[in-house]
Amino acid sequence: MSGSDRRTIRCTKRLLMGGILSVTLFAGTGILAAPASAQSTKSAQVARCTKATTGRSNLTKANVADCRSAVLVQLRCDSGPSIGVVKVQGVAYALRQGSRPVRMGDNYRVVQLVKVCASAAPAAATTTTTVTLPPTTTPPTAPPTTSPPPTSPPPTSPPPTAAPVSTCSPTTSSGNCYSAGEFCPSADHGLSGVAGNGEAITCRDNNGWRWEPS
């Protein structure tokens, strides 16, 4: 390529997070100049790249390939295709396969390219199949069975207690029983009997006539 057909423009772009990045743009009468032997092929690529860049359709792999030789800055994304920046008709565009071209302006920054990286390429359409299950039937629940309240037996009254029968003898003049240790009357001296507690007693002279255990 002759010197008149080709000139080199060195421009410095100040980018955020990246410091100063020097890029070299080879420009001619179009977006890029090509050797005379491949002028027709390059012209066709320039035309296709210009059409794809200024259009509103998602870029294909072929579109990115047509613009590859005109890329000024390239940024590798964490996932998915990388981003290339080209200038078409004096305007900078960010190109990424699977996404629409993004117009960047003259003083674009790295943070703008990072945002383009963050925008994911359109996902392939997925077909969702809905399966309707037949309604489940719940068996009827039997009513709870109630048991009759427990019947308590009728209260039983205690059997009548018979009046105690006095088995003691002899008794005092008032009809009471004697106990061991009590004095016995002279009429009972030497007699034996039963105390009120059922103990056998005898009327003996023991420091006085007393009823003593037999």
mmCIF file with all atom_site columns, C-alpha atoms in Angstrom:
data_model
loop_
_atom_site.group_PDB
_atom_site.id
_atom_site.type_symbol
_atom_site.label_atom_id
_atom_site.label_alt_id
_atom_site.label_comp_id
_atom_site.label_asym_id
_atom_site.label_entity_id
_atom_site.label_seq_id
_atom_site.pdbx_PDB_ins_code
_atom_site.Cartn_x
_atom_site.Cartn_y
_atom_site.Cartn_z
_atom_site.occupancy
_atom_site.B_iso_or_equiv
_atom_site.pdbx_formal_charge
_atom_site.auth_seq_id
_atom_site.auth_comp_id
_atom_site.auth_asym_id
_atom_site.auth_atom_id
_atom_site.pdbx_PDB_model_num
ATOM 1   C CA . MET A 1 1   ? 0.000   0.000   0.000   1.00 0.00 ? 1   MET A CA 1
ATOM 2   C CA . SER A 1 2   ? 1.378   3.419   -0.985  1.00 0.00 ? 2   SER A CA 1
ATOM 3   C CA . GLY A 1 3   ? 1.945   6.150   1.572   1.00 0.00 ? 3   GLY A CA 1
ATOM 4   C CA . SER A 1 4   ? -0.770  8.324   -0.036  1.00 0.00 ? 4   SER A CA 1
ATOM 5   C CA . ASP A 1 5   ? -3.381  5.567   0.409   1.00 0.00 ? 5   ASP A CA 1
ATOM 6   C CA . ARG A 1 6   ? -2.461  4.833   3.957   1.00 0.00 ? 6   ARG A CA 1
ATOM 7   C CA . ARG A 1 7   ? -1.931  7.039   6.981   1.00 0.00 ? 7   ARG A CA 1
ATOM 8   C CA . THR A 1 8   ? -1.507  6.065   10.610  1.00 0.00 ? 8   THR A CA 1
ATOM 9   C CA . ILE A 1 9   ? -3.448  7.828   13.324  1.00 0.00 ? 9   ILE A CA 1
ATOM 10  C CA . ARG A 1 10  ? -2.302  7.176   16.835  1.00 0.00 ? 10  ARG A CA 1
ATOM 11  C CA . CYS A 1 11  ? -4.894  8.182   19.415  1.00 0.00 ? 11  CYS A CA 1
ATOM 12  C CA . THR A 1 12  ? -4.805  7.829   23.153  1.00 0.00 ? 12  THR A CA 1
ATOM 13  C CA . LYS A 1 13  ? -7.993  7.041   25.019  1.00 0.00 ? 13  LYS A CA 1
ATOM 14  C CA . ARG A 1 14  ? -8.129  7.554   28.750  1.00 0.00 ? 14  ARG A CA 1
ATOM 15  C CA . LEU A 1 15  ? -10.079 4.592   30.144  1.00 0.00 ? 15  LEU A CA 1
ATOM 16  C CA . LEU A 1 16  ? -11.476 4.035   33.655  1.00 0.00 ? 16  LEU A CA 1
ATOM 17  C CA . MET A 1 17  ? -9.826  1.161   35.555  1.00 0.00 ? 17  MET A CA 1
ATOM 18  C CA . GLY A 1 18  ? -7.384  0.687   32.793  1.00 0.00 ? 18  GLY A CA 1
ATOM 19  C CA . GLY A 1 19  ? -5.182  3.792   32.833  1.00 0.00 ? 19  GLY A CA 1
ATOM 20  C CA . ILE A 1 20  ? -4.038  5.021   29.412  1.00 0.00 ? 20  ILE A CA 1
ATOM 21  C CA . LEU A 1 21  ? -4.414  2.705   26.430  1.00 0.00 ? 21  LEU A CA 1
ATOM 22  C CA . SER A 1 22  ? -2.743  3.541   23.136  1.00 0.00 ? 22  SER A CA 1
ATOM 23  C CA . VAL A 1 23  ? -4.343  2.054   20.041  1.00 0.00 ? 23  VAL A CA 1
ATOM 24  C CA . THR A 1 24  ? -3.423  2.376   16.406  1.00 0.00 ? 24  THR A CA 1
ATOM 25  C CA . LEU A 1 25  ? -6.114  2.890   13.793  1.00 0.00 ? 25  LEU A CA 1
ATOM 26  C CA . PHE A 1 26  ? -5.333  2.353   10.202  1.00 0.00 ? 26  PHE A CA 1
ATOM 27  C CA . ALA A 1 27  ? -7.706  4.486   8.164   1.00 0.00 ? 27  ALA A CA 1
ATOM 28  C CA . GLY A 1 28  ? -8.058  5.207   4.472   1.00 0.00 ? 28  GLY A CA 1
ATOM 29  C CA . THR A 1 29  ? -10.971 6.215   2.367   1.00 0.00 ? 29  THR A CA 1
ATOM 30  C CA . GLY A 1 30  ? -13.255 3.791   4.274   1.00 0.00 ? 30  GLY A CA 1
ATOM 31  C CA . ILE A 1 31  ? -13.181 2.152   7.743   1.00 0.00 ? 31  ILE A CA 1
ATOM 32  C CA . LEU A 1 32  ? -9.905  0.427   6.983   1.00 0.00 ? 32  LEU A CA 1
ATOM 33  C CA . ALA A 1 33  ? -7.553  0.262   4.068   1.00 0.00 ? 33  ALA A CA 1
ATOM 34  C CA . ALA A 1 34  ? -6.528  -3.026  2.540   1.00 0.00 ? 34  ALA A CA 1
ATOM 35  C CA . PRO A 1 35  ? -3.742  -4.045  0.214   1.00 0.00 ? 35  PRO A CA 1
ATOM 36  C CA . ALA A 1 36  ? -4.499  -3.459  -3.456  1.00 0.00 ? 36  ALA A CA 1
ATOM 37  C CA . SER A 1 37  ? -4.484  -7.233  -4.122  1.00 0.00 ? 37  SER A CA 1
ATOM 38  C CA . ALA A 1 38  ? -7.355  -7.781  -1.634  1.00 0.00 ? 38  ALA A CA 1
ATOM 39  C CA . GLN A 1 39  ? -9.146  -4.468  -2.099  1.00 0.00 ? 39  GLN A CA 1
ATOM 40  C CA . SER A 1 40  ? -12.363 -6.026  -3.379  1.00 0.00 ? 40  SER A CA 1
ATOM 41  C CA . THR A 1 41  ? -12.545 -8.532  -0.497  1.00 0.00 ? 41  THR A CA 1
ATOM 42  C CA . LYS A 1 42  ? -11.849 -5.849  2.093   1.00 0.00 ? 42  LYS A CA 1
ATOM 43  C CA . SER A 1 43  ? -14.430 -3.534  0.532   1.00 0.00 ? 43  SER A CA 1
ATOM 44  C CA . ALA A 1 44  ? -17.065 -6.256  0.812   1.00 0.00 ? 44  ALA A CA 1
ATOM 45  C CA . GLN A 1 45  ? -16.119 -6.877  4.461   1.00 0.00 ? 45  GLN A CA 1
ATOM 46  C CA . VAL A 1 46  ? -16.265 -3.134  5.201   1.00 0.00 ? 46  VAL A CA 1
ATOM 47  C CA . ALA A 1 47  ? -19.712 -2.900  3.651   1.00 0.00 ? 47  ALA A CA 1
ATOM 48  C CA . ARG A 1 48  ? -21.013 -5.898  5.644   1.00 0.00 ? 48  ARG A CA 1
ATOM 49  C CA . CYS A 1 49  ? -19.431 -4.647  8.883   1.00 0.00 ? 49  CYS A CA 1
ATOM 50  C CA . THR A 1 50  ? -20.920 -1.166  8.386   1.00 0.00 ? 50  THR A CA 1
ATOM 51  C CA . LYS A 1 51  ? -24.366 -2.605  7.739   1.00 0.00 ? 51  LYS A CA 1
ATOM 52  C CA . ALA A 1 52  ? -24.227 -4.929  10.756  1.00 0.00 ? 52  ALA A CA 1
ATOM 53  C CA . THR A 1 53  ? -22.825 -2.235  13.068  1.00 0.00 ? 53  THR A CA 1
ATOM 54  C CA . THR A 1 54  ? -25.383 0.438   12.181  1.00 0.00 ? 54  THR A CA 1
ATOM 55  C CA . GLY A 1 55  ? -28.267 -2.062  12.170  1.00 0.00 ? 55  GLY A CA 1
ATOM 56  C CA . ARG A 1 56  ? -30.463 -3.129  15.083  1.00 0.00 ? 56  ARG A CA 1
ATOM 57  C CA . SER A 1 57  ? -30.172 -6.892  14.771  1.00 0.00 ? 57  SER A CA 1
ATOM 58  C CA . ASN A 1 58  ? -28.195 -9.231  17.001  1.00 0.00 ? 58  ASN A CA 1
ATOM 59  C CA . LEU A 1 59  ? -24.712 -9.799  15.654  1.00 0.00 ? 59  LEU A CA 1
ATOM 60  C CA . THR A 1 60  ? -23.806 -13.194 14.258  1.00 0.00 ? 60  THR A CA 1
ATOM 61  C CA . LYS A 1 61  ? -20.432 -14.875 14.239  1.00 0.00 ? 61  LYS A CA 1
ATOM 62  C CA . ALA A 1 62  ? -20.009 -13.837 10.599  1.00 0.00 ? 62  ALA A CA 1
ATOM 63  C CA . ASN A 1 63  ? -20.747 -10.178 11.434  1.00 0.00 ? 63  ASN A CA 1
ATOM 64  C CA . VAL A 1 64  ? -18.075 -10.180 14.145  1.00 0.00 ? 64  VAL A CA 1
ATOM 65  C CA . ALA A 1 65  ? -15.615 -11.808 11.714  1.00 0.00 ? 65  ALA A CA 1
ATOM 66  C CA . ASP A 1 66  ? -16.261 -9.093  9.104   1.00 0.00 ? 66  ASP A CA 1
ATOM 67  C CA . CYS A 1 67  ? -15.452 -6.378  11.689  1.00 0.00 ? 67  CYS A CA 1
ATOM 68  C CA . ARG A 1 68  ? -12.503 -8.155  13.345  1.00 0.00 ? 68  ARG A CA 1
ATOM 69  C CA . SER A 1 69  ? -9.814  -6.305  11.357  1.00 0.00 ? 69  SER A CA 1
ATOM 70  C CA . ALA A 1 70  ? -11.342 -2.935  12.354  1.00 0.00 ? 70  ALA A CA 1
ATOM 71  C CA . VAL A 1 71  ? -11.426 -3.594  16.105  1.00 0.00 ? 71  VAL A CA 1
ATOM 72  C CA . LEU A 1 72  ? -9.719  -0.828  18.094  1.00 0.00 ? 72  LEU A CA 1
ATOM 73  C CA . VAL A 1 73  ? -10.154 -2.163  21.641  1.00 0.00 ? 73  VAL A CA 1
ATOM 74  C CA . GLN A 1 74  ? -11.079 -5.658  22.745  1.00 0.00 ? 74  GLN A CA 1
ATOM 75  C CA . LEU A 1 75  ? -12.383 -6.613  26.236  1.00 0.00 ? 75  LEU A CA 1
ATOM 76  C CA . ARG A 1 76  ? -12.671 -10.213 27.393  1.00 0.00 ? 76  ARG A CA 1
ATOM 77  C CA . CYS A 1 77  ? -15.831 -10.786 29.439  1.00 0.00 ? 77  CYS A CA 1
ATOM 78  C CA . ASP A 1 78  ? -16.006 -13.148 32.400  1.00 0.00 ? 78  ASP A CA 1
ATOM 79  C CA . SER A 1 79  ? -18.491 -15.296 30.508  1.00 0.00 ? 79  SER A CA 1
ATOM 80  C CA . GLY A 1 80  ? -19.709 -15.390 26.943  1.00 0.00 ? 80  GLY A CA 1
ATOM 81  C CA . PRO A 1 81  ? -18.192 -13.741 23.866  1.00 0.00 ? 81  PRO A CA 1
ATOM 82  C CA . SER A 1 82  ? -15.697 -10.881 24.201  1.00 0.00 ? 82  SER A CA 1
ATOM 83  C CA . ILE A 1 83  ? -16.406 -7.274  23.152  1.00 0.00 ? 83  ILE A CA 1
ATOM 84  C CA . GLY A 1 84  ? -14.720 -5.409  20.312  1.00 0.00 ? 84  GLY A CA 1
ATOM 85  C CA . VAL A 1 85  ? -14.908 -1.651  19.740  1.00 0.00 ? 85  VAL A CA 1
ATOM 86  C CA . VAL A 1 86  ? -14.950 -0.355  16.153  1.00 0.00 ? 86  VAL A CA 1
ATOM 87  C CA . LYS A 1 87  ? -15.502 3.082   14.610  1.00 0.00 ? 87  LYS A CA 1
ATOM 88  C CA . VAL A 1 88  ? -17.988 3.381   11.768  1.00 0.00 ? 88  VAL A CA 1
ATOM 89  C CA . GLN A 1 89  ? -18.623 6.736   10.162  1.00 0.00 ? 89  GLN A CA 1
ATOM 90  C CA . GLY A 1 90  ? -16.802 8.411   13.050  1.00 0.00 ? 90  GLY A CA 1
ATOM 91  C CA . VAL A 1 91  ? -18.930 6.780   15.766  1.00 0.00 ? 91  VAL A CA 1
ATOM 92  C CA . ALA A 1 92  ? -17.620 4.115   18.193  1.00 0.00 ? 92  ALA A CA 1
ATOM 93  C CA . TYR A 1 93  ? -19.686 0.943   18.620  1.00 0.00 ? 93  TYR A CA 1
ATOM 94  C CA . ALA A 1 94  ? -19.257 -2.010  21.000  1.00 0.00 ? 94  ALA A CA 1
ATOM 95  C CA . LEU A 1 95  ? -19.802 -5.293  19.189  1.00 0.00 ? 95  LEU A CA 1
ATOM 96  C CA . ARG A 1 96  ? -20.578 -8.604  20.847  1.00 0.00 ? 96  ARG A CA 1
ATOM 97  C CA . GLN A 1 97  ? -21.748 -11.816 19.226  1.00 0.00 ? 97  GLN A CA 1
ATOM 98  C CA . GLY A 1 98  ? -25.386 -12.536 20.059  1.00 0.00 ? 98  GLY A CA 1
ATOM 99  C CA . SER A 1 99  ? -26.177 -8.919  21.076  1.00 0.00 ? 99  SER A CA 1
ATOM 100 C CA . ARG A 1 100 ? -27.103 -5.733  19.280  1.00 0.00 ? 100 ARG A CA 1
ATOM 101 C CA . PRO A 1 101 ? -24.373 -3.155  18.593  1.00 0.00 ? 101 PRO A CA 1
ATOM 102 C CA . VAL A 1 102 ? -24.081 -0.573  21.389  1.00 0.00 ? 102 VAL A CA 1
ATOM 103 C CA . ARG A 1 103 ? -23.265 3.036   20.442  1.00 0.00 ? 103 ARG A CA 1
ATOM 104 C CA . MET A 1 104 ? -20.508 4.209   22.824  1.00 0.00 ? 104 MET A CA 1
ATOM 105 C CA . GLY A 1 105 ? -19.855 7.862   21.899  1.00 0.00 ? 105 GLY A CA 1
ATOM 106 C CA . ASP A 1 106 ? -16.450 9.500   21.501  1.00 0.00 ? 106 ASP A CA 1
ATOM 107 C CA . ASN A 1 107 ? -15.205 9.465   25.120  1.00 0.00 ? 107 ASN A CA 1
ATOM 108 C CA . TYR A 1 108 ? -16.316 6.002   26.178  1.00 0.00 ? 108 TYR A CA 1
ATOM 109 C CA . ARG A 1 109 ? -14.869 4.371   29.286  1.00 0.00 ? 109 ARG A CA 1
ATOM 110 C CA . VAL A 1 110 ? -14.038 0.865   30.375  1.00 0.00 ? 110 VAL A CA 1
ATOM 111 C CA . VAL A 1 111 ? -16.978 0.866   32.788  1.00 0.00 ? 111 VAL A CA 1
ATOM 112 C CA . GLN A 1 112 ? -19.301 1.191   29.788  1.00 0.00 ? 112 GLN A CA 1
ATOM 113 C CA . LEU A 1 113 ? -17.714 -1.871  28.210  1.00 0.00 ? 113 LEU A CA 1
ATOM 114 C CA . VAL A 1 114 ? -18.090 -3.752  31.497  1.00 0.00 ? 114 VAL A CA 1
ATOM 115 C CA . LYS A 1 115 ? -21.808 -2.974  31.468  1.00 0.00 ? 115 LYS A CA 1
ATOM 116 C CA . VAL A 1 116 ? -22.058 -4.363  27.941  1.00 0.00 ? 116 VAL A CA 1
ATOM 117 C CA . CYS A 1 117 ? -20.294 -7.498  29.241  1.00 0.00 ? 117 CYS A CA 1
ATOM 118 C CA . ALA A 1 118 ? -22.817 -7.771  32.038  1.00 0.00 ? 118 ALA A CA 1
ATOM 119 C CA . SER A 1 119 ? -25.733 -7.742  29.624  1.00 0.00 ? 119 SER A CA 1
ATOM 120 C CA . ALA A 1 120 ? -26.157 -11.409 28.744  1.00 0.00 ? 120 ALA A CA 1
ATOM 121 C CA . ALA A 1 121 ? -26.763 -12.515 25.204  1.00 0.00 ? 121 ALA A CA 1
ATOM 122 C CA . PRO A 1 122 ? -30.423 -13.447 24.537  1.00 0.00 ? 122 PRO A CA 1
ATOM 123 C CA . ALA A 1 123 ? -31.104 -16.975 25.740  1.00 0.00 ? 123 ALA A CA 1
ATOM 124 C CA . ALA A 1 124 ? -32.565 -19.575 23.436  1.00 0.00 ? 124 ALA A CA 1
ATOM 125 C CA . ALA A 1 125 ? -36.313 -19.946 23.667  1.00 0.00 ? 125 ALA A CA 1
ATOM 126 C CA . THR A 1 126 ? -37.377 -22.798 25.853  1.00 0.00 ? 126 THR A CA 1
ATOM 127 C CA . THR A 1 127 ? -40.553 -24.775 25.532  1.00 0.00 ? 127 THR A CA 1
ATOM 128 C CA . THR A 1 128 ? -42.464 -25.356 28.725  1.00 0.00 ? 128 THR A CA 1
ATOM 129 C CA . THR A 1 129 ? -44.767 -28.340 28.890  1.00 0.00 ? 129 THR A CA 1
ATOM 130 C CA . THR A 1 130 ? -47.519 -28.222 31.467  1.00 0.00 ? 130 THR A CA 1
ATOM 131 C CA . VAL A 1 131 ? -48.766 -31.539 32.757  1.00 0.00 ? 131 VAL A CA 1
ATOM 132 C CA . THR A 1 132 ? -52.156 -31.533 34.457  1.00 0.00 ? 132 THR A CA 1
ATOM 133 C CA . LEU A 1 133 ? -52.562 -34.270 37.018  1.00 0.00 ? 133 LEU A CA 1
ATOM 134 C CA . PRO A 1 134 ? -56.004 -35.705 37.765  1.00 0.00 ? 134 PRO A CA 1
ATOM 135 C CA . PRO A 1 135 ? -57.486 -34.477 41.027  1.00 0.00 ? 135 PRO A CA 1
ATOM 136 C CA . THR A 1 136 ? -56.806 -36.703 43.959  1.00 0.00 ? 136 THR A CA 1
ATOM 137 C CA . THR A 1 137 ? -59.803 -38.010 45.840  1.00 0.00 ? 137 THR A CA 1
ATOM 138 C CA . THR A 1 138 ? -59.698 -38.342 49.577  1.00 0.00 ? 138 THR A CA 1
ATOM 139 C CA . PRO A 1 139 ? -61.575 -41.341 51.004  1.00 0.00 ? 139 PRO A CA 1
ATOM 140 C CA . PRO A 1 140 ? -64.459 -40.354 53.285  1.00 0.00 ? 140 PRO A CA 1
ATOM 141 C CA . THR A 1 141 ? -63.577 -40.201 56.919  1.00 0.00 ? 141 THR A CA 1
ATOM 142 C CA . ALA A 1 142 ? -65.699 -42.287 59.222  1.00 0.00 ? 142 ALA A CA 1
ATOM 143 C CA . PRO A 1 143 ? -67.317 -40.298 62.020  1.00 0.00 ? 143 PRO A CA 1
ATOM 144 C CA . PRO A 1 144 ? -65.620 -40.772 65.351  1.00 0.00 ? 144 PRO A CA 1
ATOM 145 C CA . THR A 1 145 ? -67.181 -43.386 67.552  1.00 0.00 ? 145 THR A CA 1
ATOM 146 C CA . THR A 1 146 ? -68.283 -42.229 70.964  1.00 0.00 ? 146 THR A CA 1
ATOM 147 C CA . SER A 1 147 ? -68.255 -44.707 73.813  1.00 0.00 ? 147 SER A CA 1
ATOM 148 C CA . PRO A 1 148 ? -70.931 -44.411 76.468  1.00 0.00 ? 148 PRO A CA 1
ATOM 149 C CA . PRO A 1 149 ? -69.783 -42.852 79.687  1.00 0.00 ? 149 PRO A CA 1
ATOM 150 C CA . PRO A 1 150 ? -68.608 -45.357 82.246  1.00 0.00 ? 150 PRO A CA 1
ATOM 151 C CA . THR A 1 151 ? -71.296 -46.342 84.689  1.00 0.00 ? 151 THR A CA 1
ATOM 152 C CA . SER A 1 152 ? -70.292 -46.346 88.302  1.00 0.00 ? 152 SER A CA 1
ATOM 153 C CA . PRO A 1 153 ? -71.861 -48.932 90.595  1.00 0.00 ? 153 PRO A CA 1
ATOM 154 C CA . PRO A 1 154 ? -74.432 -47.590 93.027  1.00 0.00 ? 154 PRO A CA 1
ATOM 155 C CA . PRO A 1 155 ? -72.922 -46.608 96.332  1.00 0.00 ? 155 PRO A CA 1
ATOM 156 C CA . THR A 1 156 ? -73.144 -49.323 98.904  1.00 0.00 ? 156 THR A CA 1
ATOM 157 C CA . SER A 1 157 ? -73.971 -48.354 102.435 1.00 0.00 ? 157 SER A CA 1
ATOM 158 C CA . PRO A 1 158 ? -71.901 -49.992 105.140 1.00 0.00 ? 158 PRO A CA 1
ATOM 159 C CA . PRO A 1 159 ? -73.694 -52.762 107.010 1.00 0.00 ? 159 PRO A CA 1
ATOM 160 C CA . PRO A 1 160 ? -75.240 -51.627 110.249 1.00 0.00 ? 160 PRO A CA 1
ATOM 161 C CA . THR A 1 161 ? -72.967 -52.108 113.149 1.00 0.00 ? 161 THR A CA 1
ATOM 162 C CA . ALA A 1 162 ? -74.447 -53.933 116.041 1.00 0.00 ? 162 ALA A CA 1
ATOM 163 C CA . ALA A 1 163 ? -74.310 -52.290 119.375 1.00 0.00 ? 163 ALA A CA 1
ATOM 164 C CA . PRO A 1 164 ? -71.356 -53.548 121.310 1.00 0.00 ? 164 PRO A CA 1
ATOM 165 C CA . VAL A 1 165 ? -72.292 -56.256 123.662 1.00 0.00 ? 165 VAL A CA 1
ATOM 166 C CA . SER A 1 166 ? -70.669 -55.903 127.060 1.00 0.00 ? 166 SER A CA 1
ATOM 167 C CA . THR A 1 167 ? -68.720 -59.060 127.863 1.00 0.00 ? 167 THR A CA 1
ATOM 168 C CA . CYS A 1 168 ? -67.103 -57.720 131.001 1.00 0.00 ? 168 CYS A CA 1
ATOM 169 C CA . SER A 1 169 ? -67.993 -59.076 134.459 1.00 0.00 ? 169 SER A CA 1
ATOM 170 C CA . PRO A 1 170 ? -68.491 -58.201 137.104 1.00 0.00 ? 170 PRO A CA 1
ATOM 171 C CA . THR A 1 171 ? -69.611 -54.632 136.556 1.00 0.00 ? 171 THR A CA 1
ATOM 172 C CA . THR A 1 172 ? -69.796 -51.619 138.772 1.00 0.00 ? 172 THR A CA 1
ATOM 173 C CA . SER A 1 173 ? -73.008 -50.581 140.461 1.00 0.00 ? 173 SER A CA 1
ATOM 174 C CA . SER A 1 174 ? -73.621 -48.246 137.520 1.00 0.00 ? 174 SER A CA 1
ATOM 175 C CA . GLY A 1 175 ? -73.087 -51.028 134.978 1.00 0.00 ? 175 GLY A CA 1
ATOM 176 C CA . ASN A 1 176 ? -69.575 -50.070 133.805 1.00 0.00 ? 176 ASN A CA 1
ATOM 177 C CA . CYS A 1 177 ? -66.691 -52.494 133.287 1.00 0.00 ? 177 CYS A CA 1
ATOM 178 C CA . TYR A 1 178 ? -63.728 -52.741 135.578 1.00 0.00 ? 178 TYR A CA 1
ATOM 179 C CA . SER A 1 179 ? -60.132 -52.267 134.426 1.00 0.00 ? 179 SER A CA 1
ATOM 180 C CA . ALA A 1 180 ? -57.008 -53.840 135.873 1.00 0.00 ? 180 ALA A CA 1
ATOM 181 C CA . GLY A 1 181 ? -55.684 -51.743 138.768 1.00 0.00 ? 181 GLY A CA 1
ATOM 182 C CA . GLU A 1 182 ? -59.045 -50.465 139.955 1.00 0.00 ? 182 GLU A CA 1
ATOM 183 C CA . PHE A 1 183 ? -60.228 -51.139 143.522 1.00 0.00 ? 183 PHE A CA 1
ATOM 184 C CA . CYS A 1 184 ? -62.731 -53.950 143.844 1.00 0.00 ? 184 CYS A CA 1
ATOM 185 C CA . PRO A 1 185 ? -65.591 -53.910 146.342 1.00 0.00 ? 185 PRO A CA 1
ATOM 186 C CA . SER A 1 186 ? -65.520 -56.233 149.345 1.00 0.00 ? 186 SER A CA 1
ATOM 187 C CA . ALA A 1 187 ? -68.314 -58.279 147.798 1.00 0.00 ? 187 ALA A CA 1
ATOM 188 C CA . ASP A 1 188 ? -65.943 -59.206 144.940 1.00 0.00 ? 188 ASP A CA 1
ATOM 189 C CA . HIS A 1 189 ? -62.907 -60.190 147.046 1.00 0.00 ? 189 HIS A CA 1
ATOM 190 C CA . GLY A 1 190 ? -61.340 -63.299 145.514 1.00 0.00 ? 190 GLY A CA 1
ATOM 191 C CA . LEU A 1 191 ? -63.616 -63.246 142.440 1.00 0.00 ? 191 LEU A CA 1
ATOM 192 C CA . SER A 1 192 ? -62.339 -63.497 138.892 1.00 0.00 ? 192 SER A CA 1
ATOM 193 C CA . GLY A 1 193 ? -63.841 -61.761 135.941 1.00 0.00 ? 193 GLY A CA 1
ATOM 194 C CA . VAL A 1 194 ? -63.209 -60.009 132.602 1.00 0.00 ? 194 VAL A CA 1
ATOM 195 C CA . ALA A 1 195 ? -62.149 -56.370 132.280 1.00 0.00 ? 195 ALA A CA 1
ATOM 196 C CA . GLY A 1 196 ? -63.615 -53.997 129.743 1.00 0.00 ? 196 GLY A CA 1
ATOM 197 C CA . ASN A 1 197 ? -60.744 -54.722 127.320 1.00 0.00 ? 197 ASN A CA 1
ATOM 198 C CA . GLY A 1 198 ? -61.384 -58.474 127.537 1.00 0.00 ? 198 GLY A CA 1
ATOM 199 C CA . GLU A 1 199 ? -58.469 -59.082 129.909 1.00 0.00 ? 199 GLU A CA 1
ATOM 200 C CA . ALA A 1 200 ? -58.984 -61.676 132.687 1.00 0.00 ? 200 ALA A CA 1
ATOM 201 C CA . ILE A 1 201 ? -58.828 -60.025 136.084 1.00 0.00 ? 201 ILE A CA 1
ATOM 202 C CA . THR A 1 202 ? -59.018 -61.205 139.704 1.00 0.00 ? 202 THR A CA 1
ATOM 203 C CA . CYS A 1 203 ? -59.805 -59.203 142.806 1.00 0.00 ? 203 CYS A CA 1
ATOM 204 C CA . ARG A 1 204 ? -56.713 -59.599 145.047 1.00 0.00 ? 204 ARG A CA 1
ATOM 205 C CA . ASP A 1 205 ? -55.269 -57.885 148.033 1.00 0.00 ? 205 ASP A CA 1
ATOM 206 C CA . ASN A 1 206 ? -52.309 -55.999 146.603 1.00 0.00 ? 206 ASN A CA 1
ATOM 207 C CA . ASN A 1 207 ? -51.733 -53.025 148.847 1.00 0.00 ? 207 ASN A CA 1
ATOM 208 C CA . GLY A 1 208 ? -55.467 -52.894 148.926 1.00 0.00 ? 208 GLY A CA 1
ATOM 209 C CA . TRP A 1 209 ? -58.051 -55.008 147.164 1.00 0.00 ? 209 TRP A CA 1
ATOM 210 C CA . ARG A 1 210 ? -57.638 -54.375 143.455 1.00 0.00 ? 210 ARG A CA 1
ATOM 211 C CA . TRP A 1 211 ? -58.515 -55.992 140.196 1.00 0.00 ? 211 TRP A CA 1
ATOM 212 C CA . GLU A 1 212 ? -55.255 -57.573 138.995 1.00 0.00 ? 212 GLU A CA 1
ATOM 213 C CA . PRO A 1 213 ? -54.528 -59.387 135.780 1.00 0.00 ? 213 PRO A CA 1
ATOM 214 C CA . SER A 1 214 ? -55.138 -63.108 136.325 1.00 0.00 ? 214 SER A CA 1
#
